[in-house]
Protein backbone atom coordinates (compact mmCIF):
# COMPACT_ATOMS: atom_id res chain seq x y z
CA UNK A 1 -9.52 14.29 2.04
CA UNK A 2 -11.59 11.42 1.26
CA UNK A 3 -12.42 13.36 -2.16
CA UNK A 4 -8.65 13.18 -2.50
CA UNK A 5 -8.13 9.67 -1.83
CA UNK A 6 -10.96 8.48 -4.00
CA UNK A 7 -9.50 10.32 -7.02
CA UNK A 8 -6.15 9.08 -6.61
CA UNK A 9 -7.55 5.36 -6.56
CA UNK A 10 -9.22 6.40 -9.70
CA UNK A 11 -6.34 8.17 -11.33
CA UNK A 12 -4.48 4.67 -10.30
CA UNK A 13 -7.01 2.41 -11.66
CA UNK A 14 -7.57 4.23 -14.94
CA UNK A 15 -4.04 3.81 -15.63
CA UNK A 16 -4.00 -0.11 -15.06
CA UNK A 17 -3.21 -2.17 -17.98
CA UNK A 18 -4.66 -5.21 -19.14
CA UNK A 19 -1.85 -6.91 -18.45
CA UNK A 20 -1.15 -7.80 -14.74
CA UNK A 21 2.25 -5.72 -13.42
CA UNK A 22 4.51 -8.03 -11.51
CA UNK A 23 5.06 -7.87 -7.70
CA UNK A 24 6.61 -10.39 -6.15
CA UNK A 25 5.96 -12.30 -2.87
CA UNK A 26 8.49 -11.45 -0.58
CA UNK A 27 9.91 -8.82 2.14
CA UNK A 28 9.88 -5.13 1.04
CA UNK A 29 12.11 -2.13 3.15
CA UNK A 30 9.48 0.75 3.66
CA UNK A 31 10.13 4.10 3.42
CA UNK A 32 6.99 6.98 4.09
CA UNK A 33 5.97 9.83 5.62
CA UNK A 34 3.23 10.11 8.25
CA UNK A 35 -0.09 11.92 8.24
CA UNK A 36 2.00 14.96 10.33
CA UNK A 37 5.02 14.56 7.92
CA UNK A 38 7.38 12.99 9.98
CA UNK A 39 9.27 10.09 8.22
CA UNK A 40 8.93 6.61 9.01
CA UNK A 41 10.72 3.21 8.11
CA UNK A 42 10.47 -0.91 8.63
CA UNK A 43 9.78 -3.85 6.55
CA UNK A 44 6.58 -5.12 4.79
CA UNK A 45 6.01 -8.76 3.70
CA UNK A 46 3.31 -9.46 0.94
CA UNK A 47 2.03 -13.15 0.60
CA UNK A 48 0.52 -14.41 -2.57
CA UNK A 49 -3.24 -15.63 -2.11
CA UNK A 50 -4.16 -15.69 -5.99
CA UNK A 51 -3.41 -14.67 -9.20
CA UNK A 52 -4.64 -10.88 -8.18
CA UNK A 53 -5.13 -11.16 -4.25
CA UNK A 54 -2.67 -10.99 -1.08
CA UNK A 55 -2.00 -10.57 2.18
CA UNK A 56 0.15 -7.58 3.81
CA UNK A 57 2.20 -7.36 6.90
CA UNK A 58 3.67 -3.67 7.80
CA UNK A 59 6.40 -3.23 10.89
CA UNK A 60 7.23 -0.23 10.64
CA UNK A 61 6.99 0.98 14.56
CA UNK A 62 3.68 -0.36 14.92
CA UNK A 63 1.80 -3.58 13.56
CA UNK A 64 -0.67 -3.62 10.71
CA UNK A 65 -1.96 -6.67 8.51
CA UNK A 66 -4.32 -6.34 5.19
CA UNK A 67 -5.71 -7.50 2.39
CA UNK A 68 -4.31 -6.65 -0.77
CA UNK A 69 -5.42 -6.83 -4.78
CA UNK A 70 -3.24 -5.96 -7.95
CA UNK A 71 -4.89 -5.06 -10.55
CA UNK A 72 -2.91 -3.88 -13.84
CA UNK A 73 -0.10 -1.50 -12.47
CA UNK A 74 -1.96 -0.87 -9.45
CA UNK A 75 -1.94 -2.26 -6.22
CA UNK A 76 -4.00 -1.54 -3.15
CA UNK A 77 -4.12 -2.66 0.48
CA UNK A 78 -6.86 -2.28 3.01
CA UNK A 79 -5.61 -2.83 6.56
CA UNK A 80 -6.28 -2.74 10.00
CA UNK A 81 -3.73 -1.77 12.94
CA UNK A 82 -3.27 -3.95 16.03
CA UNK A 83 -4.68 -1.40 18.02
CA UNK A 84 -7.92 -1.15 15.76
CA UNK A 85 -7.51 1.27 12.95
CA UNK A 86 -8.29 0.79 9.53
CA UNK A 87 -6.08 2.34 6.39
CA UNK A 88 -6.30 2.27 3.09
CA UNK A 89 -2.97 2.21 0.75
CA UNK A 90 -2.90 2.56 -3.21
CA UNK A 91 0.17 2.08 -4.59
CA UNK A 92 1.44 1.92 -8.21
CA UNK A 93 4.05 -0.81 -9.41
CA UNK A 94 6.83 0.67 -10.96
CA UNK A 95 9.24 -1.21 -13.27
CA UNK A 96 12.00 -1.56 -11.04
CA UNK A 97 9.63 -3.54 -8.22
CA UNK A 98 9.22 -1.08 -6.22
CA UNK A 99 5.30 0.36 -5.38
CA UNK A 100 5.09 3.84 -4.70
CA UNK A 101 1.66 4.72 -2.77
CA UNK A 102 -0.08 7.27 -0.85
CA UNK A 103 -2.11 6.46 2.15
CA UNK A 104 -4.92 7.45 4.69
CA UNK A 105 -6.59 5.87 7.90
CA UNK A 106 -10.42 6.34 8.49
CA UNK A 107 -11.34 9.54 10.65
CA UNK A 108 -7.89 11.09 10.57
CA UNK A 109 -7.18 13.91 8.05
CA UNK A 110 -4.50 14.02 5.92
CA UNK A 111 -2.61 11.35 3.36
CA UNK A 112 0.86 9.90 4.31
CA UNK A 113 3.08 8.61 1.21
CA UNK A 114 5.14 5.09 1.84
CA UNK A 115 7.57 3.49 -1.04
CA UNK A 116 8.33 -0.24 -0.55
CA UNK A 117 11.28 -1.06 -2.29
CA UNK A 118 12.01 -5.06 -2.95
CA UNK A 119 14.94 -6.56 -0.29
């Protein structure tokens, strides 16, 4: 899994641009899918901290604040739960807004997939 996860930040990262994509500070409606496959939904609000760097706030059921860096068309978060987990999200900024990601949490197996669409 962690093979997986480290080759899809790659794949992401190899396909950034020069130029920095354009996400917006703001609240986003999440849409994913857990580890197990069930579906899940809530908000996310990202802050602007610098030209590349923010902060992230998931409710989607449960709590979870991170730290978050664009970098061409890609965009990654890592976060920690209220209850002590930490995740890792890369996501890549489509055209429309939108990010698209897959995601993972340390010492569980699998990769969930979450879509944050601007509100």
């Amino acid at each position: 899994m962690k093979k997986l996860i480290f080759a899809c930040l790659a794949a992401t990262l190899g396909m950034a641009s020069v130029a920095q994509a354009d996400v917006a500070a703001g609240t986003y409606s999440v849409e994913g899918t857990n580890l197990d496959g069930s579906s899940y939904g809530g908000t996310a609000t990202i802050t602007l901290s610098s030209d590349t760097t923010c902060h992230i706030h998931w409710s989607t059921g449960s709590e979870s604040d991170g730290i978050c860096m664009l970098y061409g068309n890609a965009f990654a978060a890592g976060y920690v739960f209220k209850t002590g987990g930490v995740g890792l999200v890369v996501y890549e900024v489509m055209d429309d807004g939108s990010l698209e990601g897959v995601w993972t949490i340390d010492g569980e197996s699998g990769a969930g997939t979450e879509i944050l669409t601007p509100q």
